[in-house]
Short mmCIF file of C-alpha atoms and ligand atoms in Angstrom, two decimals:
data_model
loop_
_atom_site.label_atom_id
_atom_site.label_comp_id
_atom_site.label_asym_id
_atom_site.label_seq_id
_atom_site.Cartn_x
_atom_site.Cartn_y
_atom_site.Cartn_z
CA UNK A 1 58.17 22.29 -93.94
CA UNK A 2 61.80 22.24 -92.81
CA UNK A 3 63.04 21.44 -96.33
CA UNK A 4 62.00 24.81 -97.72
CA UNK A 5 64.57 27.34 -98.83
CA UNK A 6 64.25 31.02 -97.93
CA UNK A 7 62.85 31.70 -101.39
CA UNK A 8 60.23 28.95 -100.98
CA UNK A 9 59.33 30.23 -97.52
CA UNK A 10 58.87 33.74 -98.89
CA UNK A 11 56.50 32.43 -101.58
CA UNK A 12 54.58 30.26 -99.07
CA UNK A 13 54.15 33.16 -96.67
CA UNK A 14 53.05 35.48 -99.47
CA UNK A 15 50.52 32.88 -100.68
CA UNK A 16 49.28 32.38 -97.08
CA UNK A 17 50.07 28.64 -97.24
CA UNK A 18 51.33 28.88 -93.63
CA UNK A 19 52.17 31.58 -91.14
CA UNK A 20 55.58 32.54 -89.83
CA UNK A 21 54.40 31.47 -86.37
CA UNK A 22 53.53 27.96 -87.61
CA UNK A 23 56.86 27.61 -89.38
CA UNK A 24 58.77 28.95 -86.37
CA UNK A 25 57.12 26.39 -84.08
CA UNK A 26 58.00 23.54 -86.47
CA UNK A 27 61.65 24.62 -86.61
CA UNK A 28 61.98 25.18 -82.86
CA UNK A 29 60.64 21.67 -82.26
CA UNK A 30 63.06 20.29 -84.84
CA UNK A 31 65.99 22.05 -83.18
CA UNK A 32 64.97 20.67 -79.77
CA UNK A 33 64.76 17.17 -81.24
CA UNK A 34 67.87 17.09 -83.44
CA UNK A 35 70.40 19.63 -82.24
CA UNK A 36 71.65 17.45 -79.36
CA UNK A 37 73.30 15.35 -82.12
CA UNK A 38 75.09 18.39 -83.57
CA UNK A 39 75.59 21.04 -80.85
CA UNK A 40 75.07 23.79 -83.41
CA UNK A 41 73.40 26.27 -81.05
CA UNK A 42 74.83 28.05 -78.01
CA UNK A 43 71.55 29.79 -77.11
CA UNK A 44 67.98 29.35 -78.26
CA UNK A 45 65.67 32.35 -78.27
CA UNK A 46 62.20 30.74 -78.46
CA UNK A 47 60.35 33.63 -76.85
CA UNK A 48 61.96 36.25 -79.06
CA UNK A 49 61.34 34.07 -82.11
CA UNK A 50 57.65 33.58 -81.43
CA UNK A 51 57.19 37.29 -80.75
CA UNK A 52 58.98 38.23 -83.98
CA UNK A 53 56.99 35.62 -85.94
CA UNK A 54 53.68 36.97 -84.67
CA UNK A 55 54.77 40.51 -85.45
CA UNK A 56 55.80 39.49 -88.97
CA UNK A 57 52.45 37.77 -89.53
CA UNK A 58 50.70 40.94 -88.37
CA UNK A 59 52.81 43.07 -90.75
CA UNK A 60 51.86 40.77 -93.63
CA UNK A 61 48.21 40.91 -92.65
CA UNK A 62 48.54 44.69 -92.89
CA UNK A 63 49.69 44.41 -96.48
CA UNK A 64 53.47 44.53 -96.03
CA UNK A 65 55.63 42.16 -98.06
CA UNK A 66 59.30 41.30 -98.36
CA UNK A 67 61.40 38.19 -98.87
CA UNK A 68 62.65 38.26 -95.28
CA UNK A 69 59.36 39.15 -93.58
CA UNK A 70 58.73 36.18 -91.28
CA UNK A 71 61.85 34.25 -92.35
CA UNK A 72 63.45 32.18 -89.57
CA UNK A 73 67.22 32.55 -89.22
CA UNK A 74 69.93 32.37 -86.55
CA UNK A 75 72.94 34.55 -85.82
CA UNK A 76 76.49 33.42 -85.28
CA UNK A 77 77.15 34.09 -81.60
CA UNK A 78 79.50 36.99 -82.23
CA UNK A 79 76.79 39.33 -83.49
CA UNK A 80 75.62 41.37 -80.51
CA UNK A 81 71.96 40.77 -79.68
CA UNK A 82 70.39 43.11 -77.15
CA UNK A 83 69.58 41.42 -73.86
CA UNK A 84 70.72 38.03 -75.16
CA UNK A 85 73.95 36.24 -74.38
CA UNK A 86 76.61 36.96 -77.01
CA UNK A 87 79.42 34.60 -76.04
CA UNK A 88 81.73 34.52 -79.07
CA UNK A 89 82.17 30.85 -78.18
CA UNK A 90 84.24 31.83 -75.15
CA UNK A 91 84.12 31.44 -71.38
CA UNK A 92 85.36 35.03 -71.39
CA UNK A 93 81.92 36.22 -72.53
CA UNK A 94 79.79 33.38 -71.17
CA UNK A 95 77.71 35.79 -69.10
CA UNK A 96 77.78 38.74 -71.52
CA UNK A 97 74.39 40.02 -72.56
CA UNK A 98 74.89 42.60 -75.27
CA UNK A 99 73.41 46.02 -74.47
CA UNK A 100 72.59 46.67 -78.14
CA UNK A 101 71.99 44.89 -81.46
CA UNK A 102 74.72 44.66 -84.09
CA UNK A 103 73.81 46.59 -87.25
CA UNK A 104 73.36 43.28 -89.12
CA UNK A 105 71.00 42.01 -86.43
CA UNK A 106 69.02 45.26 -86.36
CA UNK A 107 68.75 45.45 -90.15
CA UNK A 108 67.57 41.85 -90.46
CA UNK A 109 65.09 42.30 -87.61
CA UNK A 110 63.70 45.40 -89.30
CA UNK A 111 63.28 43.36 -92.50
CA UNK A 112 61.15 40.96 -90.47
CA UNK A 113 63.44 37.99 -89.79
CA UNK A 114 62.75 35.68 -86.86
CA UNK A 115 65.77 34.88 -84.68
CA UNK A 116 65.67 31.26 -83.52
CA UNK A 117 68.95 31.44 -81.62
CA UNK A 118 72.68 32.05 -81.55
CA UNK A 119 74.93 29.52 -83.24
CA UNK A 120 78.04 27.80 -81.98
CA UNK A 121 81.44 28.90 -83.28
CA UNK A 122 85.15 28.58 -82.72
CA UNK A 123 86.23 30.71 -79.77
CA UNK A 124 86.57 34.30 -81.00
CA UNK A 125 86.19 32.92 -84.55
CA UNK A 126 89.66 31.36 -84.46
CA UNK A 127 89.71 28.01 -86.15
CA UNK A 128 88.70 25.92 -89.14
CA UNK A 129 87.00 23.03 -87.35
CA UNK A 130 84.67 24.49 -84.71
CA UNK A 131 86.45 22.50 -82.05
CA UNK A 132 87.76 25.45 -80.02
CA UNK A 133 84.35 26.55 -78.71
CA UNK A 134 83.92 26.76 -74.93
CA UNK A 135 80.53 25.12 -75.57
CA UNK A 136 82.00 22.04 -77.19
CA UNK A 137 82.67 20.92 -80.76
CA UNK A 138 80.01 21.04 -83.46
CA UNK A 139 79.44 17.85 -85.47
CA UNK A 140 79.08 17.66 -89.23
CA UNK A 141 75.56 16.41 -90.13
CA UNK A 142 77.03 14.53 -93.13
CA UNK A 143 79.10 12.41 -90.77
CA UNK A 144 79.05 13.18 -87.09
CA UNK A 145 82.57 11.87 -86.61
CA UNK A 146 83.80 14.74 -88.78
CA UNK A 147 84.15 18.48 -88.21
CA UNK A 148 81.69 20.89 -89.86
CA UNK A 149 84.43 23.42 -90.60
CA UNK A 150 84.92 26.67 -88.76
CA UNK A 151 84.66 29.12 -87.40
CA UNK A 152 80.97 29.42 -88.40
CA UNK A 153 80.46 25.68 -87.88
CA UNK A 154 77.27 26.07 -85.84
CA UNK A 155 75.55 28.18 -88.50
CA UNK A 156 76.66 25.69 -91.17
CA UNK A 157 75.66 22.50 -89.33
CA UNK A 158 72.25 23.94 -88.41
CA UNK A 159 71.43 25.00 -91.98
CA UNK A 160 72.82 21.78 -93.49
CA UNK A 161 70.68 19.70 -91.11
CA UNK A 162 67.59 21.67 -92.15
CA UNK A 163 67.10 23.06 -88.65
CA UNK A 164 66.56 26.41 -90.36
CA UNK A 165 66.94 27.77 -93.90
CA UNK A 166 69.79 30.25 -93.44
CA UNK A 167 72.05 31.90 -90.89
CA UNK A 168 74.48 34.75 -90.54
CA UNK A 169 78.19 34.02 -90.34
CA UNK A 170 81.53 35.81 -90.54
CA UNK A 171 84.65 35.21 -92.57
CA UNK A 172 88.11 36.43 -91.51
CA UNK A 173 90.08 33.82 -93.41
CA UNK A 174 87.41 31.49 -94.74
CA UNK A 175 84.90 30.96 -91.94
CA UNK A 176 81.86 31.32 -94.19
CA UNK A 177 83.19 29.56 -97.29
CA UNK A 178 85.02 26.66 -95.64
CA UNK A 179 82.13 25.42 -93.44
CA UNK A 180 79.85 25.92 -96.46
CA UNK A 181 82.12 23.57 -98.43
CA UNK A 182 82.25 21.01 -95.59
CA UNK A 183 78.46 20.86 -95.16
CA UNK A 184 77.18 21.23 -98.75
CA UNK A 185 76.00 24.83 -98.43
CA UNK A 186 76.40 28.04 -100.37
CA UNK A 187 78.22 30.76 -98.44
CA UNK A 188 79.24 34.24 -99.46
CA UNK A 189 81.94 36.45 -98.00
CA UNK A 190 81.17 39.95 -99.26
CA UNK A 191 83.68 42.64 -100.22
CA UNK A 192 85.35 44.13 -97.13
CA UNK A 193 83.19 47.08 -96.10
CA UNK A 194 80.00 45.85 -97.79
CA UNK A 195 78.43 44.57 -94.53
CA UNK A 196 78.72 46.56 -91.32
CA UNK A 197 81.02 45.20 -88.59
CA UNK A 198 79.39 47.32 -85.91
CA UNK A 199 78.37 45.05 -83.05
CA UNK A 200 80.26 42.12 -84.55
CA UNK A 201 82.84 41.12 -81.93
CA UNK A 202 86.20 41.73 -83.56
CA UNK A 203 88.78 39.05 -84.30
CA UNK A 204 90.99 40.71 -86.96
CA UNK A 205 89.33 43.97 -87.91
CA UNK A 206 90.97 44.47 -91.30
CA UNK A 207 89.88 40.98 -92.43
CA UNK A 208 86.52 40.31 -90.68
CA UNK A 209 83.39 40.43 -92.81
CA UNK A 210 79.86 39.20 -92.16
CA UNK A 211 77.83 37.35 -94.77
CA UNK A 212 75.14 34.75 -95.44
CA UNK A 213 75.21 30.94 -95.18
CA UNK A 214 72.33 29.20 -96.92
CA UNK A 215 71.57 26.26 -99.18
CA UNK A 216 71.38 28.13 -102.47
CA UNK A 217 72.81 31.18 -104.17
CA UNK A 218 69.24 32.45 -104.48
CA UNK A 219 68.91 32.38 -100.68
CA UNK A 220 72.32 34.00 -100.18
CA UNK A 221 71.09 36.85 -102.39
CA UNK A 222 68.00 37.29 -100.21
CA UNK A 223 69.91 37.25 -96.92
CA UNK A 224 72.76 39.46 -98.19
CA UNK A 225 70.18 42.01 -99.32
CA UNK A 226 69.10 42.36 -95.70
CA UNK A 227 72.67 42.57 -94.35
CA UNK A 228 74.51 44.85 -96.79
CA UNK A 229 74.72 48.61 -96.78
CA UNK A 230 76.56 51.65 -95.48
CA UNK A 231 76.72 52.13 -91.72
CA UNK A 232 78.04 55.40 -90.28
CA UNK A 233 78.86 53.46 -87.06
CA UNK A 234 81.52 51.42 -88.89
CA UNK A 235 84.34 53.59 -90.19
CA UNK A 236 85.36 50.92 -92.73
CA UNK A 237 81.83 50.52 -94.08
CA UNK A 238 81.67 51.68 -97.68
CA UNK A 239 79.07 54.14 -98.91
CA UNK A 240 78.15 52.41 -102.17
CA UNK A 241 74.57 51.71 -103.25
CA UNK A 242 73.43 48.12 -102.64
CA UNK A 243 72.28 46.51 -105.90
CA UNK A 244 69.28 44.20 -106.13
CA UNK A 245 71.07 40.88 -105.67
CA UNK A 246 68.09 38.70 -106.57
CA UNK A 247 67.79 40.60 -109.87
CA UNK A 248 71.38 39.66 -110.75
CA UNK A 249 70.79 35.88 -110.54
CA UNK A 250 69.51 35.32 -114.05
CA UNK A 251 72.20 36.91 -116.21
CA UNK A 252 73.58 34.76 -119.03
CA UNK A 253 77.06 33.30 -118.59
CA UNK A 254 77.73 33.54 -122.34
CA UNK A 255 81.26 34.84 -122.78
CA UNK A 256 81.99 35.05 -119.03
CA UNK A 257 85.75 34.74 -118.61
CA UNK A 258 86.67 32.33 -115.82
CA UNK A 259 90.26 32.21 -114.62
CA UNK A 260 91.63 29.03 -113.08
CA UNK A 261 94.93 29.68 -111.24
CA UNK A 262 97.56 27.08 -111.98
CA UNK A 263 98.96 27.40 -108.45
CA UNK A 264 95.72 25.93 -107.07
CA UNK A 265 96.53 22.46 -108.35
CA UNK A 266 99.62 21.81 -106.25
CA UNK A 267 100.56 18.70 -104.33
CA UNK A 268 98.47 19.64 -101.29
CA UNK A 269 95.16 19.32 -103.15
CA UNK A 270 93.22 16.05 -102.86
CA UNK A 271 93.12 14.80 -106.49
CA UNK A 272 89.46 13.82 -106.08
CA UNK A 273 88.65 17.45 -105.24
CA UNK A 274 90.71 18.59 -108.24
CA UNK A 275 88.53 16.36 -110.43
CA UNK A 276 85.31 17.84 -109.02
CA UNK A 277 86.68 21.34 -109.65
CA UNK A 278 87.38 20.39 -113.27
CA UNK A 279 83.84 19.00 -113.57
CA UNK A 280 82.39 22.30 -112.37
CA UNK A 281 84.53 24.12 -114.93
CA UNK A 282 83.11 21.89 -117.68
CA UNK A 283 79.59 22.57 -116.47
CA UNK A 284 80.15 26.33 -116.63
CA UNK A 285 81.72 25.98 -120.07
CA UNK A 286 78.50 24.33 -121.24
CA UNK A 287 76.69 27.46 -120.05
CA UNK A 288 78.87 29.64 -122.26
CA UNK A 289 81.78 30.56 -120.00
CA UNK A 290 85.28 30.79 -121.43
CA UNK A 291 88.07 29.24 -119.36
CA UNK A 292 91.55 30.68 -119.07
CA UNK A 293 94.54 29.53 -117.05
CA UNK A 294 95.89 32.33 -114.87
CA UNK A 295 98.61 32.72 -112.24
CA UNK A 296 98.59 34.02 -108.67
CA UNK A 297 102.34 33.84 -108.05
CA UNK A 298 102.33 35.12 -104.46
CA UNK A 299 99.70 32.73 -103.19
CA UNK A 300 102.31 30.56 -101.46
CA UNK A 301 103.11 33.42 -99.07
CA UNK A 302 99.53 34.08 -98.04
CA UNK A 303 99.21 31.65 -95.12
CA UNK A 304 102.30 32.87 -93.26
CA UNK A 305 101.25 36.50 -93.87
CA UNK A 306 97.70 35.87 -92.66
CA UNK A 307 98.87 34.00 -89.57
CA UNK A 308 100.95 37.05 -88.60
CA UNK A 309 98.40 39.76 -89.43
CA UNK A 310 95.32 38.04 -87.96
CA UNK A 311 96.94 37.20 -84.60
CA UNK A 312 98.49 40.70 -84.45
CA UNK A 313 95.09 42.32 -84.81
CA UNK A 314 93.55 39.75 -82.47
CA UNK A 315 96.11 40.45 -79.75
CA UNK A 316 95.16 44.11 -79.91
CA UNK A 317 91.38 43.54 -80.15
CA UNK A 318 91.32 41.01 -77.33
CA UNK A 319 93.30 43.16 -74.91
CA UNK A 320 90.02 44.70 -73.74
CA UNK A 321 88.98 41.39 -72.19
CA UNK A 322 90.94 41.79 -68.98
CA UNK A 323 88.39 41.10 -66.28
CA UNK A 324 88.19 44.82 -65.51
CA UNK A 325 86.82 46.54 -68.58
CA UNK A 326 85.23 43.50 -70.20
CA UNK A 327 84.87 39.80 -69.70
CA UNK A 328 85.23 37.02 -67.16
CA UNK A 329 86.86 37.91 -63.84
CA UNK A 330 88.68 35.27 -61.80
CA UNK A 331 87.72 34.49 -58.18
CA UNK A 332 89.61 36.11 -55.27
CA UNK A 333 92.50 37.80 -57.09
CA UNK A 334 95.52 38.53 -54.87
CA UNK A 335 96.36 41.78 -56.62
CA UNK A 336 95.84 43.56 -59.94
CA UNK A 337 98.43 41.56 -61.87
CA UNK A 338 97.02 38.31 -60.52
CA UNK A 339 93.56 39.48 -61.59
CA UNK A 340 94.71 40.15 -65.16
CA UNK A 341 96.71 36.97 -65.45
CA UNK A 342 94.11 34.62 -64.06
CA UNK A 343 91.11 36.29 -65.69
CA UNK A 344 92.73 36.00 -69.12
CA UNK A 345 94.34 32.63 -68.39
CA UNK A 346 91.06 31.10 -67.22
CA UNK A 347 88.76 32.99 -69.61
CA UNK A 348 90.53 32.27 -72.91
CA UNK A 349 91.06 28.81 -74.39
CA UNK A 350 94.35 27.45 -75.71
CA UNK A 351 94.04 28.53 -79.35
CA UNK A 352 93.07 32.10 -78.43
CA UNK A 353 95.99 32.32 -76.01
CA UNK A 354 98.36 30.98 -78.67
CA UNK A 355 97.24 33.65 -81.13
CA UNK A 356 97.45 36.46 -78.60
CA UNK A 357 101.04 35.44 -77.87
CA UNK A 358 101.99 35.15 -81.55
CA UNK A 359 100.35 38.50 -82.29
CA UNK A 360 101.93 40.32 -79.36
CA UNK A 361 105.32 38.91 -80.37
CA UNK A 362 104.93 39.96 -84.01
CA UNK A 363 103.99 43.49 -82.95
CA UNK A 364 106.71 43.95 -80.36
CA UNK A 365 109.55 46.43 -80.85
CA UNK A 366 112.39 44.73 -82.67
CA UNK A 367 110.17 42.17 -84.41
CA UNK A 368 107.57 44.50 -85.92
CA UNK A 369 109.56 45.13 -89.11
CA UNK A 370 110.58 41.52 -89.50
CA UNK A 371 107.10 40.04 -89.15
CA UNK A 372 104.17 42.45 -89.15
CA UNK A 373 105.52 44.90 -91.71
CA UNK A 374 106.74 42.07 -93.94
CA UNK A 375 103.34 40.42 -93.75
CA UNK A 376 101.64 43.67 -94.77
CA UNK A 377 103.93 43.86 -97.81
CA UNK A 378 102.97 40.32 -98.78
CA UNK A 379 99.35 41.34 -98.37
CA UNK A 380 99.83 44.00 -101.01
CA UNK A 381 101.51 41.52 -103.37
CA UNK A 382 98.57 39.14 -102.96
CA UNK A 383 96.18 41.95 -103.80
CA UNK A 384 98.29 42.97 -106.82
CA UNK A 385 98.14 39.39 -108.13
CA UNK A 386 94.35 39.55 -108.04
CA UNK A 387 94.21 42.98 -109.68
CA UNK A 388 96.38 41.69 -112.54
CA UNK A 389 94.23 38.56 -112.88
CA UNK A 390 91.00 40.53 -112.97
CA UNK A 391 92.33 42.49 -115.93
CA UNK A 392 92.03 39.25 -117.87
CA UNK A 393 89.08 37.40 -116.32
CA UNK A 394 85.71 38.14 -114.69
CA UNK A 395 85.73 35.35 -112.11
CA UNK A 396 88.41 33.19 -110.51
CA UNK A 397 87.45 29.57 -109.82
CA UNK A 398 89.09 26.86 -107.73
CA UNK A 399 88.64 24.53 -104.78
CA UNK A 400 87.38 26.03 -101.50
CA UNK A 401 89.48 23.62 -99.43
CA UNK A 402 92.34 21.23 -100.21
CA UNK A 403 90.64 18.35 -98.37
CA UNK A 404 87.14 17.36 -97.29
CA UNK A 405 86.09 17.66 -93.62
CA UNK A 406 88.54 15.83 -91.37
CA UNK A 407 87.75 13.71 -88.33
CA UNK A 408 87.03 15.42 -85.03
CA UNK A 409 90.28 15.71 -83.12
CA UNK A 410 92.48 14.81 -86.11
CA UNK A 411 94.36 18.12 -86.14
CA UNK A 412 94.12 19.09 -82.47
CA UNK A 413 97.77 18.42 -81.72
CA UNK A 414 99.04 20.29 -84.78
CA UNK A 415 97.65 23.82 -85.18
CA UNK A 416 99.78 24.51 -88.27
CA UNK A 417 98.20 21.54 -90.07
CA UNK A 418 94.83 23.19 -89.49
CA UNK A 419 96.13 26.59 -90.65
CA UNK A 420 97.28 25.03 -93.94
CA UNK A 421 93.68 24.03 -94.72
CA UNK A 422 92.90 27.75 -95.23
CA UNK A 423 95.17 28.06 -98.26
CA UNK A 424 92.41 28.81 -100.81
CA UNK A 425 90.24 31.08 -98.71
CA UNK A 426 92.51 33.53 -96.90
CA UNK A 427 93.79 35.33 -100.00
CA UNK A 428 90.34 36.89 -100.56
CA UNK A 429 90.40 38.30 -97.02
CA UNK A 430 93.93 39.65 -97.42
CA UNK A 431 92.79 41.44 -100.58
CA UNK A 432 89.29 42.32 -99.31
CA UNK A 433 87.62 40.60 -102.28
CA UNK A 434 84.23 38.88 -102.33
CA UNK A 435 84.19 35.07 -102.49
CA UNK A 436 81.56 32.37 -102.62
CA UNK A 437 81.63 28.62 -102.02
CA UNK A 438 79.07 26.36 -103.66
CA UNK A 439 78.45 22.60 -103.48
CA UNK A 440 80.22 20.70 -106.26
CA UNK A 441 80.18 17.01 -105.37
CA UNK A 442 81.21 14.46 -102.76
CA UNK A 443 84.33 12.58 -101.70
CA UNK A 444 83.82 9.58 -99.41
CA UNK A 445 80.30 10.79 -98.67
CA UNK A 446 81.56 14.21 -97.56
CA UNK A 447 80.65 17.41 -99.45
CA UNK A 448 83.15 19.37 -101.54
CA UNK A 449 82.94 23.06 -102.40
CA UNK A 450 84.07 25.11 -105.35
CA UNK A 451 85.11 28.70 -104.69
CA UNK A 452 84.40 31.67 -106.94
CA UNK A 453 86.17 35.02 -106.45
CA UNK A 454 85.19 38.31 -108.09
CA UNK A 455 86.40 41.92 -108.21
CA UNK A 456 85.33 44.35 -105.49
CA UNK A 457 81.57 44.77 -105.08
CA UNK A 458 80.78 42.08 -107.67
CA UNK A 459 78.78 39.94 -105.22
CA UNK A 460 76.00 39.95 -107.83
CA UNK A 461 78.31 38.30 -110.35
CA UNK A 462 79.23 35.54 -107.89
CA UNK A 463 75.57 34.91 -107.09
CA UNK A 464 74.73 34.91 -110.79
CA UNK A 465 77.34 32.27 -111.64
CA UNK A 466 76.45 30.11 -108.64
CA UNK A 467 72.72 30.34 -109.36
CA UNK A 468 73.15 29.35 -113.01
CA UNK A 469 75.35 26.45 -111.91
CA UNK A 470 72.70 25.39 -109.38
CA UNK A 471 69.96 25.51 -112.03
CA UNK A 472 71.98 22.92 -113.96
CA UNK A 473 73.32 20.70 -111.14
CA UNK A 474 71.72 19.13 -108.09
CA UNK A 475 74.61 18.88 -105.59
CA UNK A 476 73.11 21.66 -103.47
CA UNK A 477 69.82 19.76 -103.11
CA UNK A 478 71.41 16.71 -101.43
CA UNK A 479 70.40 16.27 -97.80
CA UNK A 480 72.42 14.49 -95.10
CA UNK A 481 70.88 11.17 -94.02
CA UNK A 482 68.80 11.46 -90.86
CA UNK A 483 68.01 15.14 -91.42
N1 LIG B 501 90.63 29.48 -90.05
C1 LIG B 501 90.98 30.87 -90.03
C2 LIG B 501 91.51 31.25 -88.69
O1 LIG B 501 91.52 30.44 -87.84
C3 LIG B 501 89.80 31.73 -90.42
C4 LIG B 501 88.82 31.93 -89.33
C5 LIG B 501 87.75 32.90 -89.73
O2 LIG B 501 87.53 33.16 -90.91
N2 LIG B 501 87.10 33.47 -88.73
O3 LIG B 501 91.91 32.33 -88.45
#
């Protein structure tokens, strides 16, 4: 039962082959048995799950239908869930029970999803390895000595290990696409503003975007359908109609213009990944796509710009966690300043503290123009590069990551080495564009992802290309040994 995709589950439930309650029990037992090897969950919500499963079965018995009605999922632990711990992977929020549901959580619950638990993540979504969590590192089910990617590493490891079919995640600089690539999943970062951020604990508000992590493009379409849409509670949510994503999957790729940026194939890219990217291009050519070399000349500036803008926004967003208004409070403070210092010093981990310091520095008087303002100008240049490229092509294709998943601990002493791994993903966040990573092969037994980028609100096009690719390849069907 645990091998079913969301689409297969929807068909099985509709055909009354099994109930949501039966499926939920199977998956909860599987999580209890296997998750100790992975550490992909921070909290399990068995009682909630069984209640939601029974309610979904009752709704079906009353004649209701829907692809998500009775579908088991999990939420990254930065989506607020009413009455349930929402830790953001941090000691700072270890005892925080959210007083309300995030819009994404409420929408998916209304569609009938069953919440099995809250998944592990890098602390405050900062990281590319899921090693900065207060609750310990997550292991990659393909090789437990390796990282699963971050920051949505818990969602990715759980779905890859078939503990559940799909999960929510968020992507500020790659945190949906990069763990998808590292664990052989399909992950979609929607256009900025497509999915509500209300109730999603903020890291860098102008970059954060929620989206689906699943095994197939077909499943991403189903989950995105339940997440997307205008939300008056989020002032950056965009009031555009949500298309039928599942209906977009079957379009022909005949004549689709795919741009491959020449800058992507620089020295930093593992040549074995480059080869797999070229293979995926050939596969899409067979399906009728036309390939064109393009250029994104400002790409080289994106990492430094991102690692100024994201920490700057983080330093502002995280100032509310001071032990007074929100978050962990230290024991026996001597005075107010001691309370602030120790609450934040004890509540935040090293990477979060590093980013708060970098961000506060970049925003301070005297340095603002030199760093923050400069970074914002680079951001516009990155966006302009994409706008020029999308005048010539419909999709941009390249690697999701320069290397496959590294060993746990390998980059712990060198944060910049970890930042450099985000080179292919962060440009989409800087520009606000939608991006998808799909499985495209293996290197040393570790999965490799190919990234597709599209113009604003063309999530359907990304899902279409990925689905057609998946109909003609079987990388996405490979399962890690032991799971
Ligand atoms: N690795 C990037 C960072 O650490 C992106 C994280 C994310 O997308 N949440 O900021």
